[in-house]
Coordinates of C-alpha atoms in Angstrom, one line a residue:
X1 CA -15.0 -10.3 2.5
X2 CA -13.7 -13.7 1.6
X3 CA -15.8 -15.5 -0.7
X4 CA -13.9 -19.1 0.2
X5 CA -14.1 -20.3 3.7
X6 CA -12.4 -23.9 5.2
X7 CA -15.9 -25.8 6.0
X8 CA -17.7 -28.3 4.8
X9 CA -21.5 -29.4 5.3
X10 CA -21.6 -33.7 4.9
X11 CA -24.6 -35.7 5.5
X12 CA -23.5 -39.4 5.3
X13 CA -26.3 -41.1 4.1
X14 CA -27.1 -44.9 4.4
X15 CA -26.7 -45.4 0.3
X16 CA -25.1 -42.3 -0.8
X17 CA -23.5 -39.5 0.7
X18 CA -23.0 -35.6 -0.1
X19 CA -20.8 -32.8 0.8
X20 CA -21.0 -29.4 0.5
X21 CA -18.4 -26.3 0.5
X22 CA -19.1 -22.6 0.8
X23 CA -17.0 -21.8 -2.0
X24 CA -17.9 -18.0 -4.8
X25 CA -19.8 -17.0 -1.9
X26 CA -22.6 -19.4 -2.1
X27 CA -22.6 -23.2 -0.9
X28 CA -21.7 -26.1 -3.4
X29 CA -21.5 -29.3 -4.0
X30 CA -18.4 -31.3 -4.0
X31 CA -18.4 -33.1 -7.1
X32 CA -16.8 -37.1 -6.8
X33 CA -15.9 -37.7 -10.8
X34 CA -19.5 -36.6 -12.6
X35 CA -21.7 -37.3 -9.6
X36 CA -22.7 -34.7 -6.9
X37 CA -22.5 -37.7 -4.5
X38 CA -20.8 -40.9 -3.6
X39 CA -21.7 -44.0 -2.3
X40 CA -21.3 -45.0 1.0
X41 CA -19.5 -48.3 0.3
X42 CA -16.1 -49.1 1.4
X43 CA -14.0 -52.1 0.0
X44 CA -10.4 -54.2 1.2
X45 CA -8.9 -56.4 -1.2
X46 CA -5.8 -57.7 -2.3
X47 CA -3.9 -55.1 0.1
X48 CA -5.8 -52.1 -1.2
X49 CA -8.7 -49.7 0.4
X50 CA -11.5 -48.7 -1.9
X51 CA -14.1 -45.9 -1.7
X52 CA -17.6 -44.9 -3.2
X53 CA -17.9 -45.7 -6.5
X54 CA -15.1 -47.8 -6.6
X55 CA -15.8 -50.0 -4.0
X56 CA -19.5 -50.3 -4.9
X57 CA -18.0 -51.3 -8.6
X58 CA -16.6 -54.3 -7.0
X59 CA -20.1 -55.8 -5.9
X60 CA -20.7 -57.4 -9.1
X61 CA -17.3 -59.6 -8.6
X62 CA -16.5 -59.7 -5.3
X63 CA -19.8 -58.8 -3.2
X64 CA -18.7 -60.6 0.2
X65 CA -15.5 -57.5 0.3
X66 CA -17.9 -54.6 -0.1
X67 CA -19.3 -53.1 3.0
X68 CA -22.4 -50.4 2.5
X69 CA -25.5 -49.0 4.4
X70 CA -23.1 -48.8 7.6
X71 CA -25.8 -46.4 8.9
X72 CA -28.6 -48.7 9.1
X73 CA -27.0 -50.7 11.9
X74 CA -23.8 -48.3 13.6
X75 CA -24.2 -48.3 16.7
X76 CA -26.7 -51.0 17.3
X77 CA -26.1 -54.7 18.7
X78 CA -25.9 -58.0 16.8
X79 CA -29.1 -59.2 18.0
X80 CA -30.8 -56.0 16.5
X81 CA -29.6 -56.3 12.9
X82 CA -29.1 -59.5 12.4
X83 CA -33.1 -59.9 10.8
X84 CA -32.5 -57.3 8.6
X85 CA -29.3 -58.9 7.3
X86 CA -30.8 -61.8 6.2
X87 CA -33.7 -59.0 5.0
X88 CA -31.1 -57.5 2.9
X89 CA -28.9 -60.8 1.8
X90 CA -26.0 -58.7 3.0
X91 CA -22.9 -60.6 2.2
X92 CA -20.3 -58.8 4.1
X93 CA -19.6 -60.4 7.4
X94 CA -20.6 -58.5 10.8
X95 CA -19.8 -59.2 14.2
X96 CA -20.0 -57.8 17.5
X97 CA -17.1 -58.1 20.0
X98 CA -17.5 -58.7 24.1
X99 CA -17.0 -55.0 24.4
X100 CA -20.1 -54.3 22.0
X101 CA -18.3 -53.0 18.9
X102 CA -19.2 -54.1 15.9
X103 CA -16.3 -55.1 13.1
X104 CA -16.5 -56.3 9.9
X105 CA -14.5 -59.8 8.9
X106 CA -14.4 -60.9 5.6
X107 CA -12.1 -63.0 3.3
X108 CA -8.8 -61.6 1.8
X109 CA -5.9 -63.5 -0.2
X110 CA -3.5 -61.1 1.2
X111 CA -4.7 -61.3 4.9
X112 CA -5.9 -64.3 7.6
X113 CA -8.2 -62.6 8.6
X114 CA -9.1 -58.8 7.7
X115 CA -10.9 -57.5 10.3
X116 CA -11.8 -53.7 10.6
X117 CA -14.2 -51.8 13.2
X118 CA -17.0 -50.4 12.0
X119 CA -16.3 -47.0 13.1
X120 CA -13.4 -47.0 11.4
X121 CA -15.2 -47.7 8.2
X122 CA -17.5 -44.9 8.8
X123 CA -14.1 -42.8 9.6
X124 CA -12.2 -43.6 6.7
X125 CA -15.2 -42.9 4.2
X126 CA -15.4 -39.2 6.4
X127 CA -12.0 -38.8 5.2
X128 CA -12.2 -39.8 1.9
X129 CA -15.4 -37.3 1.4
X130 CA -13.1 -34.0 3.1
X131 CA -10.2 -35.1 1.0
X132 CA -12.1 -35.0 -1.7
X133 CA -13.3 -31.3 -0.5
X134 CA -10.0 -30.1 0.2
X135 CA -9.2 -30.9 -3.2
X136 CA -11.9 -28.6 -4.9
X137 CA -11.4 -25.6 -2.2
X138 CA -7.9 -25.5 -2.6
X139 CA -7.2 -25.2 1.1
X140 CA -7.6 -27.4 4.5
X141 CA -11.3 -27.9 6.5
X142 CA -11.3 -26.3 9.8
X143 CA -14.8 -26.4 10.7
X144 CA -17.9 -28.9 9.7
X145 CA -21.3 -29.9 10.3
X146 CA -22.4 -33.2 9.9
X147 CA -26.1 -34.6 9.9
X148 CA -28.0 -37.8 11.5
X149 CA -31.4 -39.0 11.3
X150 CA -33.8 -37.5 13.8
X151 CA -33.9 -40.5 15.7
X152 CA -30.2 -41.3 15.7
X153 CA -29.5 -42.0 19.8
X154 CA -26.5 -40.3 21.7
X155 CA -24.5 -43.4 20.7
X156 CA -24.9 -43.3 17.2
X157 CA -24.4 -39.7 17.0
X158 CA -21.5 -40.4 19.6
X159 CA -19.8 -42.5 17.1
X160 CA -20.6 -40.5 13.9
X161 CA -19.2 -37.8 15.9
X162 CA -15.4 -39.5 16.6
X163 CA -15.6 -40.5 13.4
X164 CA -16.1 -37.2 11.7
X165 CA -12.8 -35.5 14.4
X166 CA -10.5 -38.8 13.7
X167 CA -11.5 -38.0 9.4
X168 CA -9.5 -34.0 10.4
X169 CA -12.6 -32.1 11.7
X170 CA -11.3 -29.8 14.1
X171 CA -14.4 -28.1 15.1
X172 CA -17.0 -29.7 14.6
X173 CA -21.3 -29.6 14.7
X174 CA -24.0 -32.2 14.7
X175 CA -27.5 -31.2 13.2
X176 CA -30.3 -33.7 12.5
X177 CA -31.2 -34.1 8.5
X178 CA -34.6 -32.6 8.4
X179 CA -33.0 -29.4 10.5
X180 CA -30.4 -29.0 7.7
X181 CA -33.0 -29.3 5.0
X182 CA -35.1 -26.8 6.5
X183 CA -32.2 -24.7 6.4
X184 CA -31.9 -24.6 3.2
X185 CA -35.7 -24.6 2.1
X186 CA -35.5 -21.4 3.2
X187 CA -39.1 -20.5 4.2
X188 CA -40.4 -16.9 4.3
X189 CA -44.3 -16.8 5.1
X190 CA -44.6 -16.2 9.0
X191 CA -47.3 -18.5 10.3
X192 CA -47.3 -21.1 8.0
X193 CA -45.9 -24.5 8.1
X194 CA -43.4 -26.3 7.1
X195 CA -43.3 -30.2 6.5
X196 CA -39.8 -31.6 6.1
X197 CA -40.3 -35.4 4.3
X198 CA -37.5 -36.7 4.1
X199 CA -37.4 -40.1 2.6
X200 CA -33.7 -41.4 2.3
X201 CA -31.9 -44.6 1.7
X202 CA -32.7 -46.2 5.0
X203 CA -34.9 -43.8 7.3
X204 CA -37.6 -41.9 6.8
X205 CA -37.7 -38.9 8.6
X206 CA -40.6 -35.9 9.8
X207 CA -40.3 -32.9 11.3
X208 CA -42.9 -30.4 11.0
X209 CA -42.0 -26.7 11.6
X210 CA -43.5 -23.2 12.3
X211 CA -42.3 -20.5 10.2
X212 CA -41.7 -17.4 12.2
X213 CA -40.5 -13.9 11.3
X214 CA -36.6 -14.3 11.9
X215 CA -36.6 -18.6 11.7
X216 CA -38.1 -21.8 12.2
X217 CA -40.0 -23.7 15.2
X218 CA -39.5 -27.2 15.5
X219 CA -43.1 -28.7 16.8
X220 CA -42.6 -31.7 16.3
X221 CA -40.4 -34.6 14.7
X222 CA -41.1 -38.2 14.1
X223 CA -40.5 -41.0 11.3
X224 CA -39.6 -44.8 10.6
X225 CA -36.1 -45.5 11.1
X226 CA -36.7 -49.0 8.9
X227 CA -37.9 -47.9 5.8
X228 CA -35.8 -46.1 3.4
X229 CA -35.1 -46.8 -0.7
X230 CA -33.6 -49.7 0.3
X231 CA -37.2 -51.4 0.9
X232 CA -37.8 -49.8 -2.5
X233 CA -34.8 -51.9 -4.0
X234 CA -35.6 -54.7 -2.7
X235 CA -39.8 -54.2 -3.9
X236 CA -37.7 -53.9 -7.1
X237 CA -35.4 -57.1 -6.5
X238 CA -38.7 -59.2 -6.1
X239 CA -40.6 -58.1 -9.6
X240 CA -37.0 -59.0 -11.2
X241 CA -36.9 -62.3 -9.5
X242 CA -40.8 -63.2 -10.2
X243 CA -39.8 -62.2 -14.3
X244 CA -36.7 -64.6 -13.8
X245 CA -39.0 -67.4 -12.3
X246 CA -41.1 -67.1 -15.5
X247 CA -38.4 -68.0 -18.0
X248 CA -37.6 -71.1 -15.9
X249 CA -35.2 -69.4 -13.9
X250 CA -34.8 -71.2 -10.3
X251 CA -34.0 -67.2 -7.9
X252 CA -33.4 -69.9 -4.9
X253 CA -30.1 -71.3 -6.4
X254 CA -28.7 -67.4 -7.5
X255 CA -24.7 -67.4 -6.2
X256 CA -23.8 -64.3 -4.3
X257 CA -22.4 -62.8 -7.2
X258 CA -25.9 -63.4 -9.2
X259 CA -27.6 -61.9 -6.6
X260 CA -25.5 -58.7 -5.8
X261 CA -25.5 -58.4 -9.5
X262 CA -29.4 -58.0 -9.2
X263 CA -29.4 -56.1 -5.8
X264 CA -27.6 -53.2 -8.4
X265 CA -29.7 -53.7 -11.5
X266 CA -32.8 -53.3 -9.1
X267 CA -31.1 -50.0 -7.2
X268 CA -30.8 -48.5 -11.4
X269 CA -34.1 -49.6 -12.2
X270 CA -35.5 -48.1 -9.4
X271 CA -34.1 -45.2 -10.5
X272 CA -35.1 -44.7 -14.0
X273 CA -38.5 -44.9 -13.1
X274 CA -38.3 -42.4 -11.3
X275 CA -37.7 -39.9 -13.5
X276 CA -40.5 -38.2 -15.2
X277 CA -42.1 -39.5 -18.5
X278 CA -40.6 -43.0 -18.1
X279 CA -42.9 -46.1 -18.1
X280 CA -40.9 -48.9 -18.4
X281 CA -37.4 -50.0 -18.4
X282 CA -35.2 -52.8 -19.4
X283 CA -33.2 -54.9 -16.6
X284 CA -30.6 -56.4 -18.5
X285 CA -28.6 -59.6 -17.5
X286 CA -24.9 -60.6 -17.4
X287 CA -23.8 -64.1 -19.1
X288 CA -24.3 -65.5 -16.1
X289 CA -28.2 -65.7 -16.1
X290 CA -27.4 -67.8 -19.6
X291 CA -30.0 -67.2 -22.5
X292 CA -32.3 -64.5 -20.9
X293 CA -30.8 -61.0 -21.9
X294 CA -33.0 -58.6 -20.1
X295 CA -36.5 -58.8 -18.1
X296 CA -38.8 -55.9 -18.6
X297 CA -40.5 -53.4 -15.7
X298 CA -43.1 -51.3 -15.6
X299 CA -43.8 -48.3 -13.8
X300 CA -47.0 -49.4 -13.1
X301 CA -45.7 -52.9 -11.3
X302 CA -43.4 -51.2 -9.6
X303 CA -45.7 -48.6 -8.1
X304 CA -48.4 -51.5 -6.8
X305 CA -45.3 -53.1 -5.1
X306 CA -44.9 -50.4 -3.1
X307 CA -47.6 -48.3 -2.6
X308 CA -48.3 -49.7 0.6
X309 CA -44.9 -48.2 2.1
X310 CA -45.7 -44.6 0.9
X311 CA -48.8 -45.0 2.0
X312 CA -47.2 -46.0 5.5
X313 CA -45.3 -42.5 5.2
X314 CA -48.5 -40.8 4.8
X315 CA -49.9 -42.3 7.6
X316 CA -47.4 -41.5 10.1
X317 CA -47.3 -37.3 8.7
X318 CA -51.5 -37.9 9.2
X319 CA -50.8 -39.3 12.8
X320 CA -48.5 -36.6 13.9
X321 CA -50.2 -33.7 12.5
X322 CA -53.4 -35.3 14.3
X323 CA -51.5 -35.2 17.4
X324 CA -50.9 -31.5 17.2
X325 CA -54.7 -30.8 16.1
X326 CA -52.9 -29.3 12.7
X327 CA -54.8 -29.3 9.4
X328 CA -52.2 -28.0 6.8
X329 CA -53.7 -25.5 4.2
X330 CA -52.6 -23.3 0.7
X331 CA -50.5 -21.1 3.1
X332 CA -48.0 -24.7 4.3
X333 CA -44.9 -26.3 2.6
X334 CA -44.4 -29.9 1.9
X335 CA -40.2 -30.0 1.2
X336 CA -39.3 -33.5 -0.7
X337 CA -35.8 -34.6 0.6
X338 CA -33.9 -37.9 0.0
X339 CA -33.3 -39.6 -3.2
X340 CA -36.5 -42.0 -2.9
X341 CA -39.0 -38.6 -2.2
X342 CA -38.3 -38.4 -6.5
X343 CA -40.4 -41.4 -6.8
X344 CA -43.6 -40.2 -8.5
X345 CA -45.9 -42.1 -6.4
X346 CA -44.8 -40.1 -3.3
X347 CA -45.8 -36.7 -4.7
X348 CA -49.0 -38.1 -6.3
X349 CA -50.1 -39.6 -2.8
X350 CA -48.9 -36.8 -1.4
X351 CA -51.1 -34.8 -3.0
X352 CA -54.0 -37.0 -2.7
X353 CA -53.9 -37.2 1.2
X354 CA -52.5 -33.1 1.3
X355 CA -55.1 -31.0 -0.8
X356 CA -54.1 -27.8 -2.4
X357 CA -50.6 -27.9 0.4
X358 CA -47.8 -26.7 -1.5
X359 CA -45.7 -29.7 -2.3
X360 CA -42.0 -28.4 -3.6
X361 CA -39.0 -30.2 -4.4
X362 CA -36.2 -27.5 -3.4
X363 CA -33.6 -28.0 -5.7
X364 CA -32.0 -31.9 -5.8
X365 CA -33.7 -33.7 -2.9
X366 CA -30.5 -35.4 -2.7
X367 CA -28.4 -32.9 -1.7
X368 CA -30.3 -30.6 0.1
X369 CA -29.6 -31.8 3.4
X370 CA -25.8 -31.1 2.8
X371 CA -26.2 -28.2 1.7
X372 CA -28.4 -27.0 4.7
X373 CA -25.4 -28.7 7.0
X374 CA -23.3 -26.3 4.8
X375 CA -25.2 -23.2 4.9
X376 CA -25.2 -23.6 8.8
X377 CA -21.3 -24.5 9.2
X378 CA -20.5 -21.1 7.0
X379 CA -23.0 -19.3 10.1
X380 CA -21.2 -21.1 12.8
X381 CA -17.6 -19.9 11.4
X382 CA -18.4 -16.5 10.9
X383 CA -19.8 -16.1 14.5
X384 CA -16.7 -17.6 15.8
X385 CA -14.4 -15.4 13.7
X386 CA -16.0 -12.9 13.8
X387 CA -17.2 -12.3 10.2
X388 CA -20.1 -10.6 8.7
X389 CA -22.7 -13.4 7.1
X390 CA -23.5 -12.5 4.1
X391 CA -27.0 -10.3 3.6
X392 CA -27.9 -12.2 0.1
X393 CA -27.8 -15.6 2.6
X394 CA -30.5 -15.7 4.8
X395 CA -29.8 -18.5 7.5
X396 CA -32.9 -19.4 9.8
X397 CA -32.7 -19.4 13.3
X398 CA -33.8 -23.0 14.5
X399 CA -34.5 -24.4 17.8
X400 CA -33.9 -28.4 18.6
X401 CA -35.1 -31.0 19.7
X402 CA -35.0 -34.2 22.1
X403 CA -33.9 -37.6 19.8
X404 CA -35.1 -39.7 22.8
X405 CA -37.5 -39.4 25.2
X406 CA -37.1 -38.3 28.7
X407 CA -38.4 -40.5 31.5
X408 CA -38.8 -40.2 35.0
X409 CA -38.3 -43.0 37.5
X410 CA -40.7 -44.0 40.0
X411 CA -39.4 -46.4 42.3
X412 CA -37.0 -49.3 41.6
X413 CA -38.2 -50.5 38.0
X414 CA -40.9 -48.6 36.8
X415 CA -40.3 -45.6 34.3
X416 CA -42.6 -43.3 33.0
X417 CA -42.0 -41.1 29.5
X418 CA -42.3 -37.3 30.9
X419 CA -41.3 -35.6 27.5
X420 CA -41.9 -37.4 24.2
X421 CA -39.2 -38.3 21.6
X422 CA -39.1 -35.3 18.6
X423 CA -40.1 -33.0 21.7
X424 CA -39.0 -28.8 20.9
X425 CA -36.2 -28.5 23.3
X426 CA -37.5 -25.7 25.8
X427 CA -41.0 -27.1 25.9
X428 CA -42.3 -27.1 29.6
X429 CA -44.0 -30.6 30.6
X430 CA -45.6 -30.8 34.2
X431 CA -46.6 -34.1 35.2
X432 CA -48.0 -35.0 39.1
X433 CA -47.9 -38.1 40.2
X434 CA -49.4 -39.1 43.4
X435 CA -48.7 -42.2 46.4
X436 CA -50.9 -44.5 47.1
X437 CA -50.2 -46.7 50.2
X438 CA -52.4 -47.9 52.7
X439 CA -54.9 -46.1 51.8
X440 CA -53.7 -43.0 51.8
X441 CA -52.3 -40.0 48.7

């Protein structure tokens, strides 16, 4: 049996994204320089086309070319994200065309007027991240899986999709993130639970499963597509800019450059205090900021800044779990996914709201939801080939689920929601409505 085979499992994620191969028999992570991930940021200037952490090198200098957390607004309409640009202080330039597509248009000294679609951004960066795999397996991709959040509509994942086949997918899958994490949680107790938390760079996802003897149920899904680490970054942004203000520093007059230079510094602090055992950390300052080297952060500041957002997390796992008259006990899983689930606050109010649940971080929480898009792509090839999976990788079997809710007209404008959004495909929802005219039923 090969121990190599041509797929790849990517989950493009709104800050950062990861890919996996199934390469010595065993999934594994496509390494971009040192890093088992690269940044979703894409770059034109001067004539050239810049990736990851390339592109995102050239914030500092030239912010307004740099294009990043594409997945917080693909597929949605000008109207919809243009509050959370000014949220954000984006300085890219987005647009929406009389067709509906969104482009980006931004200066260049080579060009008029660059302009580029935004699914061609999300495209090229697709092809970038299989280039990159090809590279490492030695051989061409045939077949992939990709992920979206568990909310994604059919456009979004309609134009992820495209993207993904125009990047050289052939054959191709689409999985939501907390599926693909549960894949590769891998679960063993039947009857328990398992809680999929996914907290990533721009959406928080839930989706709580039941572990059965040969797989996983999906019961229910849920989450806040608004609230990601990029909130976190920008609680982050607002401690730096109150320490600035203190040493006479005016934040309302920071150029774009100033100000992109602290978006990053906040995105690293965040970071570092996030790791375990560190209090405090130093935000230092370019030569731009004049006299002031550094401002300094601690862990405790940054946790009151946002303790309010993890507590909203906790909130909406209570809610749903609530719903489904679910009281999780020593026998259930909490699985950590997303880069902002490594925050210590989120385990420790985890645990505070959770008691005695299990609360495991499988692995990097980073790259676990590539991996399960891996692990599944692998299954999915051999099945088509056929090839025997191998016995030391168990793969769950996993039902889905709806990403939008299912209504039912009645009459010219009045719908009503028959099945629920995060619904187990296969569940059987009877609903009788009756006529009233006149009178009479």
């Amino acid at each position: 049996m090969a121990e190599t085979y041509p797929v790849v499992g990517i989950d493009f994620g709104t800050s950062n994204s990861v890919c996996f191969t199934f390469s010595k028999g065993a999934p594994e992570c496509v390494k971009f320089g040192y890093q088992l991930f690269t940044p979703s940021c894409y770059s034109f200037r001067c004539g050239k086309e810049c990736y990851g952490e390339e592109a995102k090198n050239l914030m500092d200098e030239h912010p307004e070319s740099v294009i990043y957390d594409m997945k917080r607004y693909i597929g949605k309409h000008e109207y919809e994200f243009r509050e959370m640009f000014d949220h954000f202080h984006y300085l890219f330039s987005l647009h929406e065309n009389e067709k509906g597509q969104l482009y980006y248009s931004h200066p260049d000294p080579t060009v008029t007027n660059h302009r580029v679609f935004a699914s061609a951004v999300v495209s090229k960066l697709y092809s970038y991240i299989i280039d990159e795999a090809r590279k490492q397996l030695d051989q061409e991709v045939e077949y992939g899986v990709i992920t979206v959040p568990a909310y994604f509509s059919d456009q979004q994942i309609d134009i992820l999709k495209k993207a993904a086949q125009i990047a050289g997918l052939r054959q191709l899958d689409v999985i939501p993130e907390p599926t693909a994490a549960a894949l590769a949680y891998q679960c063993n107790t039947p009857n328990s639970k398992l809680l999929i938390y996914d907290l990533g760079g721009g959406t928080f996802d839930v989706c709580i499963l039941e572990v059965t003897i040969d797989g996983y149920k999906v019961i229910k899904c849920g989450g806040d597509p608004f609230l990601g680490g990029r909130d976190f970054d920008q609680r982050m942004l607002a401690l730096i800019k109150k320490k600035l203000e203190r040493n006479g520093v005016d934040v309302n007059a920071l150029t774009n450059s100033q100000l992109a230079y602290l978006q990053s510094q906040a995105e690293a602090a965040k970071i570092a205090l996030s790791k375990k055992g560190v209090t405090r950390t130093a935000v230092y300052l370019n030569e731009s900021f004049g006299e002031i080297k550094e401002v300094d952060i601690r862990k405790g500041e940054f946790e009151d800044s946002i303790r309010d957002l993890i507590a909203h997390t906790c909130d909406l796992v209570e809610d749903y779990l609530d719903e489904l008259d679910i009281e999780l006990t020593d026998m259930d899983t909490i699985g950590l996914v997303g880069g902002s689930s490594q925050i210590p606050l989120v385990r420790t109010m985890l645990e505070e709201r959770f008691h005695g649940v299990k609360i495991c971080a499988e692995g990097n929480t980073t790259t676990i939801v590539a991996k399960g898009a891996c692990m599944r792509a692998y299954e999915q090839y051999c099945r088509q080939h056929p090839i025997a999976v191998s016995e030391s990788l168990f793969i769950h079997k996993i039902n889905q689920f709806l990403n939008q809710p299912i209504f039912l007209r009645i009459g010219m404008n009045l719908e009503r929601p028959v099945l629920k959004q995060g619904s187990p495909i296969g569940r059987e929802q009877r609903v009788v409505y009756r006529h009233v005219s006149d009178s009479k039923q």
